[in-house]
Amino acid sequence: MWKLGISRQLSDDGLFRGAQLLSVVCGCMIGMLSVASVSAAPIDFVDAKLPSYQPKPVTLDKSRGYVQPDGSIQIVGYDDMSGMLATMNQLFIKSHPGFKFKMELHGNGTAIPAITYDASAFGPQGGGATVLQLLPYEKIYGGSKAEPVAALVIRVAHASLNPKAKLAPLGLIVNKKNPITSLTMEQVTGMFAFGSGTGDITAWSQLGLKGALAGKSIHPTGLSEDAYDRPEDLGMGEFMMFRKMGQHPGFPFSPRYERMKRYSEVVETVKGDPLAIGLVALNKVDASVKVVPILDNDGKALTTGSAADIVAGRYPYDRYLYIYVRRPLGEAFDPFVKEYLRMILSKQGQIIVAKDSKGYLPLNIHEVEEELDKLERANVWEKRSVQGPKLNFPFPSPQP
C-alpha cells in the first residue's frame, strides 16, 4: 500500500515531491533497522550455559511462621519483584503440586522485618538492605559482638534500565556543554567523597578541563544519603559510601555535595548548571544531559552502562536484586527455600527475570555459579568470622 501511495504522489505532484516522500519512508525504515540492531531486550541476555532446572522433591515444614493457616507460603518484600515472583511461583507449583503462595510485596522496608520474625519464607530486596533495615535482624540473631551473624544473601538479577523499574544502575551526568569525555572510579570518589586517599577533586581543571571550565568549581549533586530524609532511592547513599567510594568502608559524601529528594531534580539541576555533575539512576536520564563514560571494572574500556556491559559485569555502578534468607546460628538450611532459590538461579528462572515487564537483567553464568555455590555451602550457618566478613555490625554496612 505504501508503494501505491508513492506512485500516486509521483503522478499527481511530480518527481520532486515523490522523491521527498520516498526519502522519508526509507529514512524511517533505516532508523527502525538501526534501533533494532543496537537495542536488545533482556531476554536476549539469558546465558545459554545456565543450568536447566531439575526439580527435587521437598517437604514444607508447616511449623514455620511464614506458613499461613491455609497452608500457603507467605513472601514479604520488594514490590518491584511482584511480577517475576508470581511467575516463579507458578513454575514452582508446576513441579511441586500442592504448594501455594501468598504475596505481600509492598516495599524494601518490609523484607528484613518479615524474615527476622519468620513471617516470610525469604526477603526479596532491591539493591541490598540498609544498615537501619538490617539492625533488628542482627540484634536478634547476631550472637555476640565478636561473632555477629548475617542473613544469607543471594543475587537473583541485575538492575534495570527500564524507566518503569525502581532499581537501576547508577551513572554520572553532566551538562551538555561540559566537554569531559571519561572518568575513573577514583575520580568519581574524589569529586563526591570527603577525605579520600587520592585527594579531593574540587575544580574541573583537576580533571584536565580547560577553556570555560578552567579553574571553576565542581558542583556535585545527587540524592540525599540520609534515609531519614526519605529520598527517592533509599539505598543509593550506602551503596556509594560503603561499596563504591574507596576501599570498604569507603568515605562519606563531601560537604559540597548538594542533596536532592528525587532523581528528576538532579537531572534538572545538571541541565541548567554547566559546572554540575550528577549521580543518578540511569533509567531516569533523558536527552537534556550527557552521561559520562566510566572506566569499566577491568580498567580496560569505557562504559556508559549498556545492558550488555551490565550483564557481563563490566559496569562498576551496577546494582542487583537480592533474596535475603533468615539464618539463625546453627540452624539447618530451610529445604523449601533452597529449592526455590535453585529454581530462580536456573535457566528457566532467569528467563522469567528477563521476560518481566520491569526490565531487570538476568545474571550471567559466572554469577549464577557463585550464588549456587553459596547455597551448597549453606547447610548450617557458621560464625561469620569463618564464613563471611569479620567486620562488626552495624557499622560499616556489610557487603551483600
mmCIF file of C-alpha atoms in Angstrom:
data_model
loop_
_atom_site.group_PDB
_atom_site.id
_atom_site.type_symbol
_atom_site.label_atom_id
_atom_site.label_comp_id
_atom_site.label_asym_id
_atom_site.label_seq_id
_atom_site.Cartn_x
_atom_site.Cartn_y
_atom_site.Cartn_z
ATOM 1 C CA MET A 1 0.000 0.000 0.000
ATOM 2 C CA TRP A 2 2.789 2.455 0.803
ATOM 3 C CA LYS A 3 4.284 1.782 -2.707
ATOM 4 C CA LEU A 4 0.929 2.681 -4.259
ATOM 5 C CA GLY A 5 0.846 5.931 -2.261
ATOM 6 C CA ILE A 6 4.265 6.894 -3.591
ATOM 7 C CA SER A 7 3.209 6.167 -7.198
ATOM 8 C CA ARG A 8 0.177 8.436 -6.828
ATOM 9 C CA GLN A 9 2.318 11.214 -5.412
ATOM 10 C CA LEU A 10 4.714 10.904 -8.364
ATOM 11 C CA SER A 11 1.922 11.114 -10.902
ATOM 12 C CA ASP A 12 -0.020 13.878 -9.179
ATOM 13 C CA ASP A 13 2.702 16.196 -7.915
ATOM 14 C CA GLY A 14 5.788 15.400 -9.946
ATOM 15 C CA LEU A 15 9.051 13.668 -9.367
ATOM 16 C CA PHE A 16 10.441 16.087 -6.763
ATOM 17 C CA ARG A 17 7.656 15.657 -4.232
ATOM 18 C CA GLY A 18 7.573 11.904 -4.785
ATOM 19 C CA ALA A 19 11.294 11.668 -4.179
ATOM 20 C CA GLN A 20 10.823 13.595 -0.936
ATOM 21 C CA LEU A 21 8.231 11.096 0.294
ATOM 22 C CA LEU A 22 10.359 8.130 -0.719
ATOM 23 C CA SER A 23 13.306 9.616 1.176
ATOM 24 C CA VAL A 24 11.223 9.987 4.326
ATOM 25 C CA VAL A 25 9.927 6.413 4.092
ATOM 26 C CA CYS A 26 13.402 4.988 3.536
ATOM 27 C CA GLY A 27 14.812 7.123 6.321
ATOM 28 C CA CYS A 28 12.200 5.801 8.735
ATOM 29 C CA MET A 29 12.942 2.234 7.698
ATOM 30 C CA ILE A 30 16.680 2.745 8.162
ATOM 31 C CA GLY A 31 16.030 4.319 11.553
ATOM 32 C CA MET A 32 13.941 1.328 12.599
ATOM 33 C CA LEU A 33 16.675 -1.048 11.493
ATOM 34 C CA SER A 34 19.289 0.939 13.384
ATOM 35 C CA VAL A 35 17.280 0.843 16.586
ATOM 36 C CA ALA A 36 16.645 -2.868 16.205
ATOM 37 C CA SER A 37 20.315 -3.547 15.642
ATOM 38 C CA VAL A 38 21.604 -1.720 18.726
ATOM 39 C CA SER A 39 18.835 -2.335 21.255
ATOM 40 C CA ALA A 40 18.167 -5.722 22.766
ATOM 41 C CA ALA A 41 15.516 -6.991 25.145
ATOM 42 C CA PRO A 42 16.573 -8.520 28.485
ATOM 43 C CA ILE A 43 15.586 -11.960 27.181
ATOM 44 C CA ASP A 44 18.440 -11.711 24.655
ATOM 45 C CA PHE A 45 20.928 -11.726 27.536
ATOM 46 C CA VAL A 46 19.882 -15.037 29.095
ATOM 47 C CA ASP A 47 23.075 -17.084 29.092
ATOM 48 C CA ALA A 48 22.679 -20.311 27.103
ATOM 49 C CA LYS A 49 25.089 -22.013 29.514
ATOM 50 C CA LEU A 50 22.838 -21.535 32.547
ATOM 51 C CA PRO A 51 21.830 -24.831 34.204
ATOM 52 C CA SER A 52 18.377 -26.156 33.430
ATOM 53 C CA TYR A 53 16.120 -26.505 36.452
ATOM 54 C CA GLN A 54 15.882 -30.112 37.613
ATOM 55 C CA PRO A 55 13.190 -30.199 40.336
ATOM 56 C CA LYS A 56 13.899 -32.086 43.550
ATOM 57 C CA PRO A 57 11.192 -33.266 45.958
ATOM 58 C CA VAL A 58 10.847 -31.048 49.012
ATOM 59 C CA THR A 59 8.689 -31.154 52.132
ATOM 60 C CA LEU A 60 7.267 -27.976 53.639
ATOM 61 C CA ASP A 61 7.796 -27.502 57.369
ATOM 62 C CA LYS A 62 4.320 -26.341 58.380
ATOM 63 C CA SER A 63 5.549 -25.218 61.792
ATOM 64 C CA ARG A 64 7.373 -22.269 60.217
ATOM 65 C CA GLY A 65 5.922 -18.843 60.880
ATOM 66 C CA TYR A 66 5.673 -17.997 57.179
ATOM 67 C CA VAL A 67 3.212 -20.866 56.577
ATOM 68 C CA GLN A 68 -0.297 -19.453 56.789
ATOM 69 C CA PRO A 69 -3.317 -21.222 58.364
ATOM 70 C CA ASP A 70 -4.492 -22.320 54.905
ATOM 71 C CA GLY A 71 -1.056 -23.817 54.148
ATOM 72 C CA SER A 72 0.089 -21.054 51.799
ATOM 73 C CA ILE A 73 3.685 -19.769 51.892
ATOM 74 C CA GLN A 74 3.923 -16.060 52.626
ATOM 75 C CA ILE A 75 6.522 -13.933 50.828
ATOM 76 C CA VAL A 76 7.048 -10.355 52.028
ATOM 77 C CA GLY A 77 9.323 -7.780 50.424
ATOM 78 C CA TYR A 78 10.170 -5.654 47.410
ATOM 79 C CA ASP A 79 7.132 -4.690 45.330
ATOM 80 C CA ASP A 80 9.115 -4.338 42.087
ATOM 81 C CA MET A 81 9.654 -8.114 42.115
ATOM 82 C CA SER A 82 5.951 -8.946 42.337
ATOM 83 C CA GLY A 83 5.546 -9.847 38.653
ATOM 84 C CA MET A 84 8.578 -12.089 38.361
ATOM 85 C CA LEU A 85 7.907 -13.836 41.683
ATOM 86 C CA ALA A 86 4.276 -14.504 40.732
ATOM 87 C CA THR A 87 5.548 -16.282 37.616
ATOM 88 C CA MET A 88 8.243 -18.069 39.639
ATOM 89 C CA ASN A 89 5.526 -19.346 41.960
ATOM 90 C CA GLN A 90 3.653 -20.808 39.007
ATOM 91 C CA LEU A 91 6.803 -22.581 37.827
ATOM 92 C CA PHE A 92 7.437 -23.976 41.307
ATOM 93 C CA ILE A 93 3.844 -25.181 41.688
ATOM 94 C CA LYS A 94 4.038 -26.896 38.296
ATOM 95 C CA SER A 95 6.903 -29.083 39.521
ATOM 96 C CA HIS A 96 5.716 -29.272 43.146
ATOM 97 C CA PRO A 97 1.906 -29.748 43.107
ATOM 98 C CA GLY A 98 0.133 -28.793 46.312
ATOM 99 C CA PHE A 99 2.279 -25.762 47.133
ATOM 100 C CA LYS A 100 0.603 -22.351 47.188
ATOM 101 C CA PHE A 101 1.755 -18.820 47.909
ATOM 102 C CA LYS A 102 0.558 -15.590 49.470
ATOM 103 C CA MET A 103 2.339 -12.483 48.198
ATOM 104 C CA GLU A 104 2.736 -9.404 50.408
ATOM 105 C CA LEU A 105 5.168 -7.314 48.370
ATOM 106 C CA HIS A 106 4.866 -3.706 49.483
ATOM 107 C CA GLY A 107 8.426 -2.363 49.511
ATOM 108 C CA ASN A 108 12.056 -2.844 50.516
ATOM 109 C CA GLY A 109 11.443 -1.841 54.103
ATOM 110 C CA THR A 110 9.240 -4.883 54.736
ATOM 111 C CA ALA A 111 11.603 -7.721 53.745
ATOM 112 C CA ILE A 112 14.075 -7.793 56.651
ATOM 113 C CA PRO A 113 11.489 -7.392 59.453
ATOM 114 C CA ALA A 114 9.500 -10.228 57.865
ATOM 115 C CA ILE A 115 12.412 -12.689 57.815
ATOM 116 C CA THR A 116 13.511 -11.528 61.274
ATOM 117 C CA TYR A 117 10.235 -12.798 62.755
ATOM 118 C CA ASP A 118 9.859 -15.740 60.331
ATOM 119 C CA ALA A 119 6.850 -14.090 58.692
ATOM 120 C CA SER A 120 8.282 -14.584 55.202
ATOM 121 C CA ALA A 121 9.970 -17.585 53.589
ATOM 122 C CA PHE A 122 12.642 -15.208 52.300
ATOM 123 C CA GLY A 123 13.065 -11.465 51.789
ATOM 124 C CA PRO A 124 13.069 -10.075 48.212
ATOM 125 C CA GLN A 125 15.156 -6.901 48.314
ATOM 126 C CA GLY A 126 16.152 -4.318 45.721
ATOM 127 C CA GLY A 127 19.732 -3.057 45.867
ATOM 128 C CA GLY A 128 20.692 -4.550 49.217
ATOM 129 C CA ALA A 129 19.309 -3.866 52.681
ATOM 130 C CA THR A 130 20.471 -0.767 54.540
ATOM 131 C CA VAL A 131 22.004 -0.613 57.999
ATOM 132 C CA LEU A 132 18.723 0.580 59.502
ATOM 133 C CA GLN A 133 16.781 -2.227 57.847
ATOM 134 C CA LEU A 134 19.230 -4.915 59.000
ATOM 135 C CA LEU A 135 19.751 -3.696 62.559
ATOM 136 C CA PRO A 136 16.765 -5.509 64.189
ATOM 137 C CA TYR A 137 17.714 -8.788 62.497
ATOM 138 C CA GLU A 138 21.303 -8.521 63.710
ATOM 139 C CA LYS A 139 20.230 -7.604 67.234
ATOM 140 C CA ILE A 140 18.215 -10.817 67.465
ATOM 141 C CA TYR A 141 20.378 -13.274 65.518
ATOM 142 C CA GLY A 142 23.801 -11.657 65.617
ATOM 143 C CA GLY A 143 25.165 -13.637 68.572
ATOM 144 C CA SER A 144 27.958 -11.910 70.483
ATOM 145 C CA LYS A 145 29.553 -8.703 69.299
ATOM 146 C CA ALA A 146 32.705 -10.657 68.440
ATOM 147 C CA GLU A 147 30.755 -13.162 66.316
ATOM 148 C CA PRO A 148 27.902 -11.370 64.522
ATOM 149 C CA VAL A 149 25.782 -13.404 62.104
ATOM 150 C CA ALA A 150 24.204 -12.035 58.932
ATOM 151 C CA ALA A 151 21.347 -13.277 56.771
ATOM 152 C CA LEU A 152 22.318 -15.313 53.734
ATOM 153 C CA VAL A 153 22.176 -13.009 50.693
ATOM 154 C CA ILE A 154 21.679 -14.332 47.146
ATOM 155 C CA ARG A 155 21.800 -12.245 43.959
ATOM 156 C CA VAL A 156 18.927 -13.024 41.579
ATOM 157 C CA ALA A 157 19.092 -10.314 38.876
ATOM 158 C CA HIS A 158 20.880 -7.200 37.674
ATOM 159 C CA ALA A 159 19.239 -3.797 37.984
ATOM 160 C CA SER A 160 17.026 -2.457 35.193
ATOM 161 C CA LEU A 161 17.379 0.276 32.569
ATOM 162 C CA ASN A 162 13.608 0.408 32.120
ATOM 163 C CA PRO A 163 12.025 3.684 33.349
ATOM 164 C CA LYS A 164 9.260 1.596 34.982
ATOM 165 C CA ALA A 165 11.724 -0.063 37.375
ATOM 166 C CA LYS A 166 12.515 1.241 40.853
ATOM 167 C CA LEU A 167 16.104 -0.041 40.867
ATOM 168 C CA ALA A 168 18.599 0.942 38.188
ATOM 169 C CA PRO A 169 22.380 1.112 37.854
ATOM 170 C CA LEU A 170 23.799 4.465 38.902
ATOM 171 C CA GLY A 171 25.564 6.794 36.477
ATOM 172 C CA LEU A 172 27.224 10.192 36.234
ATOM 173 C CA ILE A 173 25.696 13.013 34.185
ATOM 174 C CA VAL A 174 26.972 16.458 33.199
ATOM 175 C CA ASN A 175 25.648 19.489 31.367
ATOM 176 C CA LYS A 176 25.700 19.127 27.580
ATOM 177 C CA LYS A 177 28.218 21.995 27.379
ATOM 178 C CA ASN A 178 30.704 20.070 29.526
ATOM 179 C CA PRO A 179 33.451 18.575 27.296
ATOM 180 C CA ILE A 180 34.560 15.835 29.707
ATOM 181 C CA THR A 181 34.953 12.503 27.902
ATOM 182 C CA SER A 182 35.518 9.966 30.694
ATOM 183 C CA LEU A 183 36.033 9.350 34.421
ATOM 184 C CA THR A 184 37.624 6.689 36.600
ATOM 185 C CA MET A 185 36.038 5.428 39.809
ATOM 186 C CA GLU A 186 38.835 7.138 41.742
ATOM 187 C CA GLN A 187 37.953 10.459 40.133
ATOM 188 C CA VAL A 188 34.267 9.978 40.955
ATOM 189 C CA THR A 189 35.214 9.292 44.572
ATOM 190 C CA GLY A 190 37.413 12.399 44.605
ATOM 191 C CA MET A 191 34.509 14.567 43.438
ATOM 192 C CA PHE A 192 31.732 13.130 45.599
ATOM 193 C CA ALA A 193 33.513 11.961 48.758
ATOM 194 C CA PHE A 194 35.350 13.732 51.546
ATOM 195 C CA GLY A 195 38.836 12.746 52.698
ATOM 196 C CA SER A 196 39.552 10.140 50.020
ATOM 197 C CA GLY A 197 43.071 8.798 49.935
ATOM 198 C CA THR A 198 43.676 10.056 46.384
ATOM 199 C CA GLY A 199 42.723 13.622 47.302
ATOM 200 C CA ASP A 200 39.503 15.554 46.909
ATOM 201 C CA ILE A 201 38.725 16.880 43.423
ATOM 202 C CA THR A 202 37.032 20.270 43.681
ATOM 203 C CA ALA A 203 37.821 22.003 40.346
ATOM 204 C CA TRP A 204 37.273 20.923 36.758
ATOM 205 C CA SER A 205 40.881 21.806 35.909
ATOM 206 C CA GLN A 206 41.971 18.916 38.187
ATOM 207 C CA LEU A 207 40.373 16.626 35.595
ATOM 208 C CA GLY A 208 42.279 18.277 32.750
ATOM 209 C CA LEU A 209 39.456 20.513 31.521
ATOM 210 C CA LYS A 210 40.407 23.882 30.048
ATOM 211 C CA GLY A 211 38.555 26.743 28.425
ATOM 212 C CA ALA A 212 35.348 27.962 30.086
ATOM 213 C CA LEU A 213 35.616 25.413 32.917
ATOM 214 C CA ALA A 214 39.267 26.049 33.775
ATOM 215 C CA GLY A 215 39.570 26.897 37.458
ATOM 216 C CA LYS A 216 35.803 26.616 38.012
ATOM 217 C CA SER A 217 34.492 24.658 41.000
ATOM 218 C CA ILE A 218 32.741 21.329 40.531
ATOM 219 C CA HIS A 219 29.142 21.217 41.777
ATOM 220 C CA PRO A 220 28.446 17.566 42.731
ATOM 221 C CA THR A 221 24.799 16.689 43.267
ATOM 222 C CA GLY A 222 22.577 13.665 43.799
ATOM 223 C CA LEU A 223 20.086 12.210 46.255
ATOM 224 C CA SER A 224 20.410 12.577 49.994
ATOM 225 C CA GLU A 225 22.349 9.698 51.541
ATOM 226 C CA ASP A 226 20.385 10.023 54.784
ATOM 227 C CA ALA A 227 17.477 7.566 54.914
ATOM 228 C CA TYR A 228 15.705 9.850 57.393
ATOM 229 C CA ASP A 229 15.404 12.437 54.603
ATOM 230 C CA ARG A 230 13.320 9.870 52.677
ATOM 231 C CA PRO A 231 14.979 10.284 49.246
ATOM 232 C CA GLU A 232 13.501 8.530 46.234
ATOM 233 C CA ASP A 233 16.249 5.870 46.357
ATOM 234 C CA LEU A 234 16.958 4.914 49.978
ATOM 235 C CA GLY A 235 19.859 2.619 49.157
ATOM 236 C CA MET A 236 21.888 4.957 46.940
ATOM 237 C CA GLY A 237 23.885 6.539 49.769
ATOM 238 C CA GLU A 238 25.082 3.326 51.401
ATOM 239 C CA PHE A 239 25.785 1.758 48.016
ATOM 240 C CA MET A 240 28.180 4.578 47.126
ATOM 241 C CA MET A 241 29.725 5.180 50.553
ATOM 242 C CA PHE A 242 30.251 1.611 51.709
ATOM 243 C CA ARG A 243 30.807 -0.218 48.430
ATOM 244 C CA LYS A 244 31.995 2.176 45.719
ATOM 245 C CA MET A 245 33.737 5.251 47.137
ATOM 246 C CA GLY A 246 37.117 3.851 48.086
ATOM 247 C CA GLN A 247 38.008 0.671 49.913
ATOM 248 C CA HIS A 248 35.312 -0.697 52.215
ATOM 249 C CA PRO A 249 34.011 1.057 54.335
ATOM 250 C CA GLY A 250 34.648 3.926 51.926
ATOM 251 C CA PHE A 251 34.254 7.650 52.531
ATOM 252 C CA PRO A 252 31.346 9.967 53.438
ATOM 253 C CA PHE A 253 29.830 12.367 50.944
ATOM 254 C CA SER A 254 31.517 15.743 50.595
ATOM 255 C CA PRO A 255 30.081 18.843 52.340
ATOM 256 C CA ARG A 256 29.977 20.343 48.817
ATOM 257 C CA TYR A 257 27.566 17.615 47.677
ATOM 258 C CA GLU A 258 24.111 19.123 47.002
ATOM 259 C CA ARG A 259 21.397 16.760 48.198
ATOM 260 C CA MET A 260 18.078 16.259 46.403
ATOM 261 C CA LYS A 261 14.949 14.190 47.041
ATOM 262 C CA ARG A 262 14.317 12.933 43.519
ATOM 263 C CA TYR A 263 16.429 11.997 40.503
ATOM 264 C CA SER A 264 14.354 14.286 38.277
ATOM 265 C CA GLU A 265 15.586 17.205 40.396
ATOM 266 C CA VAL A 266 19.179 16.104 39.869
ATOM 267 C CA VAL A 267 18.665 15.956 36.092
ATOM 268 C CA GLU A 268 17.095 19.437 36.065
ATOM 269 C CA THR A 269 19.938 20.852 38.165
ATOM 270 C CA VAL A 270 22.614 19.455 35.850
ATOM 271 C CA LYS A 271 20.663 20.570 32.785
ATOM 272 C CA GLY A 272 20.814 24.178 33.982
ATOM 273 C CA ASP A 273 24.299 24.225 35.526
ATOM 274 C CA PRO A 274 27.422 23.803 33.311
ATOM 275 C CA LEU A 275 29.540 23.246 36.445
ATOM 276 C CA ALA A 276 27.382 20.452 37.900
ATOM 277 C CA ILE A 277 27.892 16.694 37.860
ATOM 278 C CA GLY A 278 25.024 14.485 38.986
ATOM 279 C CA LEU A 279 24.807 10.998 40.448
ATOM 280 C CA VAL A 280 21.590 9.461 39.116
ATOM 281 C CA ALA A 281 19.800 6.226 38.309
ATOM 282 C CA LEU A 282 20.431 5.537 34.616
ATOM 283 C CA ASN A 283 16.757 4.826 33.940
ATOM 284 C CA LYS A 284 15.935 8.421 34.972
ATOM 285 C CA VAL A 285 18.276 10.109 32.474
ATOM 286 C CA ASP A 286 16.916 11.993 29.464
ATOM 287 C CA ALA A 287 18.414 13.691 26.401
ATOM 288 C CA SER A 288 18.782 17.046 28.178
ATOM 289 C CA VAL A 289 22.022 15.898 29.850
ATOM 290 C CA LYS A 290 25.089 13.826 28.953
ATOM 291 C CA VAL A 291 26.084 10.510 30.543
ATOM 292 C CA VAL A 292 29.822 10.381 31.267
ATOM 293 C CA PRO A 293 31.605 7.144 30.268
ATOM 294 C CA ILE A 294 33.279 5.344 33.187
ATOM 295 C CA LEU A 295 36.339 3.105 33.073
ATOM 296 C CA ASP A 296 34.989 -0.420 33.463
ATOM 297 C CA ASN A 297 35.684 -2.948 36.228
ATOM 298 C CA ASP A 298 38.588 -4.416 34.239
ATOM 299 C CA GLY A 299 40.158 -0.986 33.748
ATOM 300 C CA LYS A 300 40.410 -1.602 30.003
ATOM 301 C CA ALA A 301 37.454 0.088 28.332
ATOM 302 C CA LEU A 302 34.823 2.765 28.817
ATOM 303 C CA THR A 303 31.170 2.049 29.534
ATOM 304 C CA THR A 304 28.049 4.146 29.989
ATOM 305 C CA GLY A 305 26.091 1.243 31.449
ATOM 306 C CA SER A 306 24.685 -0.574 28.437
ATOM 307 C CA ALA A 307 22.671 -3.721 29.091
ATOM 308 C CA ALA A 308 25.456 -5.813 27.549
ATOM 309 C CA ASP A 309 28.089 -4.299 29.857
ATOM 310 C CA ILE A 310 25.853 -4.702 32.898
ATOM 311 C CA VAL A 311 25.143 -8.387 32.269
ATOM 312 C CA ALA A 312 28.811 -9.051 31.521
ATOM 313 C CA GLY A 313 29.804 -7.499 34.860
ATOM 314 C CA ARG A 314 31.784 -4.670 33.258
ATOM 315 C CA TYR A 315 29.837 -1.695 34.609
ATOM 316 C CA PRO A 316 31.137 -0.543 38.022
ATOM 317 C CA TYR A 317 27.930 1.100 39.292
ATOM 318 C CA ASP A 318 25.561 -1.750 38.571
ATOM 319 C CA ARG A 319 23.208 -2.944 41.328
ATOM 320 C CA TYR A 320 21.307 -6.194 41.977
ATOM 321 C CA LEU A 321 18.053 -7.673 43.131
ATOM 322 C CA TYR A 322 18.648 -9.931 46.138
ATOM 323 C CA ILE A 323 16.942 -12.600 48.196
ATOM 324 C CA TYR A 324 17.697 -12.384 51.948
ATOM 325 C CA VAL A 325 17.310 -15.630 53.893
ATOM 326 C CA ARG A 326 16.803 -15.934 57.646
ATOM 327 C CA ARG A 327 19.725 -17.863 59.141
ATOM 328 C CA PRO A 328 19.810 -18.246 62.952
ATOM 329 C CA LEU A 329 23.167 -19.546 64.159
ATOM 330 C CA GLY A 330 23.429 -23.322 63.864
ATOM 331 C CA GLU A 331 20.025 -23.763 62.210
ATOM 332 C CA ALA A 332 19.759 -26.090 59.220
ATOM 333 C CA PHE A 333 19.015 -24.500 55.876
ATOM 334 C CA ASP A 334 15.301 -24.440 55.011
ATOM 335 C CA PRO A 335 14.918 -27.112 52.255
ATOM 336 C CA PHE A 336 11.974 -25.341 50.627
ATOM 337 C CA VAL A 337 13.873 -22.040 50.382
ATOM 338 C CA LYS A 338 16.934 -23.783 48.981
ATOM 339 C CA GLU A 339 14.869 -25.497 46.282
ATOM 340 C CA TYR A 340 13.077 -22.261 45.372
ATOM 341 C CA LEU A 341 16.389 -20.405 45.054
ATOM 342 C CA ARG A 342 17.806 -23.211 42.890
ATOM 343 C CA MET A 343 14.872 -22.616 40.577
ATOM 344 C CA ILE A 344 15.455 -18.834 40.408
ATOM 345 C CA LEU A 345 19.121 -19.444 39.564
ATOM 346 C CA SER A 346 18.280 -21.852 36.735
ATOM 347 C CA LYS A 347 17.861 -21.020 33.070
ATOM 348 C CA GLN A 348 14.068 -21.172 33.446
ATOM 349 C CA GLY A 349 14.209 -18.810 36.419
ATOM 350 C CA GLN A 350 16.430 -16.299 34.656
ATOM 351 C CA ILE A 351 14.159 -16.372 31.609
ATOM 352 C CA ILE A 352 11.330 -15.329 33.930
ATOM 353 C CA VAL A 353 13.527 -12.488 35.221
ATOM 354 C CA ALA A 354 14.275 -11.359 31.675
ATOM 355 C CA LYS A 355 10.653 -11.513 30.498
ATOM 356 C CA ASP A 356 9.308 -9.449 33.378
ATOM 357 C CA SER A 357 7.825 -6.086 32.374
ATOM 358 C CA LYS A 358 10.163 -4.121 34.694
ATOM 359 C CA GLY A 359 13.172 -4.989 32.540
ATOM 360 C CA TYR A 360 15.506 -6.441 35.159
ATOM 361 C CA LEU A 361 18.511 -8.122 33.559
ATOM 362 C CA PRO A 362 19.459 -11.791 34.064
ATOM 363 C CA LEU A 363 22.618 -12.978 35.805
ATOM 364 C CA ASN A 364 25.475 -14.377 33.729
ATOM 365 C CA ILE A 365 26.756 -17.926 34.145
ATOM 366 C CA HIS A 366 29.635 -16.920 36.438
ATOM 367 C CA GLU A 367 27.319 -15.054 38.805
ATOM 368 C CA VAL A 368 24.860 -17.948 38.877
ATOM 369 C CA GLU A 369 27.666 -20.377 39.699
ATOM 370 C CA GLU A 370 28.803 -18.144 42.578
ATOM 371 C CA GLU A 371 25.289 -17.962 44.042
ATOM 372 C CA LEU A 372 24.695 -21.711 43.638
ATOM 373 C CA ASP A 373 27.958 -22.324 45.456
ATOM 374 C CA LYS A 374 26.658 -20.219 48.365
ATOM 375 C CA LEU A 375 23.572 -22.436 48.517
ATOM 376 C CA GLU A 376 25.618 -25.625 48.524
ATOM 377 C CA ARG A 377 27.796 -24.332 51.367
ATOM 378 C CA ALA A 378 24.859 -23.105 53.450
ATOM 379 C CA ASN A 379 23.641 -26.330 55.024
ATOM 380 C CA VAL A 380 24.319 -24.974 58.508
ATOM 381 C CA TRP A 381 25.240 -21.352 59.045
ATOM 382 C CA GLU A 382 28.669 -20.930 60.601
ATOM 383 C CA LYS A 383 30.012 -17.991 62.567
ATOM 384 C CA ARG A 384 30.629 -15.018 60.353
ATOM 385 C CA SER A 385 34.321 -14.899 61.277
ATOM 386 C CA VAL A 386 34.635 -18.219 59.433
ATOM 387 C CA GLN A 387 32.148 -17.803 56.602
ATOM 388 C CA GLY A 388 31.945 -14.085 55.852
ATOM 389 C CA PRO A 389 33.131 -10.549 56.653
ATOM 390 C CA LYS A 390 34.853 -10.126 60.008
ATOM 391 C CA LEU A 391 33.728 -6.530 60.431
ATOM 392 C CA ASN A 392 31.327 -5.976 63.298
ATOM 393 C CA PHE A 393 27.793 -4.843 62.608
ATOM 394 C CA PRO A 394 26.138 -2.365 62.256
ATOM 395 C CA PHE A 395 28.927 -0.077 61.038
ATOM 396 C CA PRO A 396 30.176 -0.332 58.411
ATOM 397 C CA SER A 397 27.330 -1.843 56.428
ATOM 398 C CA PRO A 398 28.039 -5.416 55.277
ATOM 399 C CA GLN A 399 28.530 -6.112 51.608
ATOM 400 C CA PRO A 400 25.670 -8.225 50.182
#
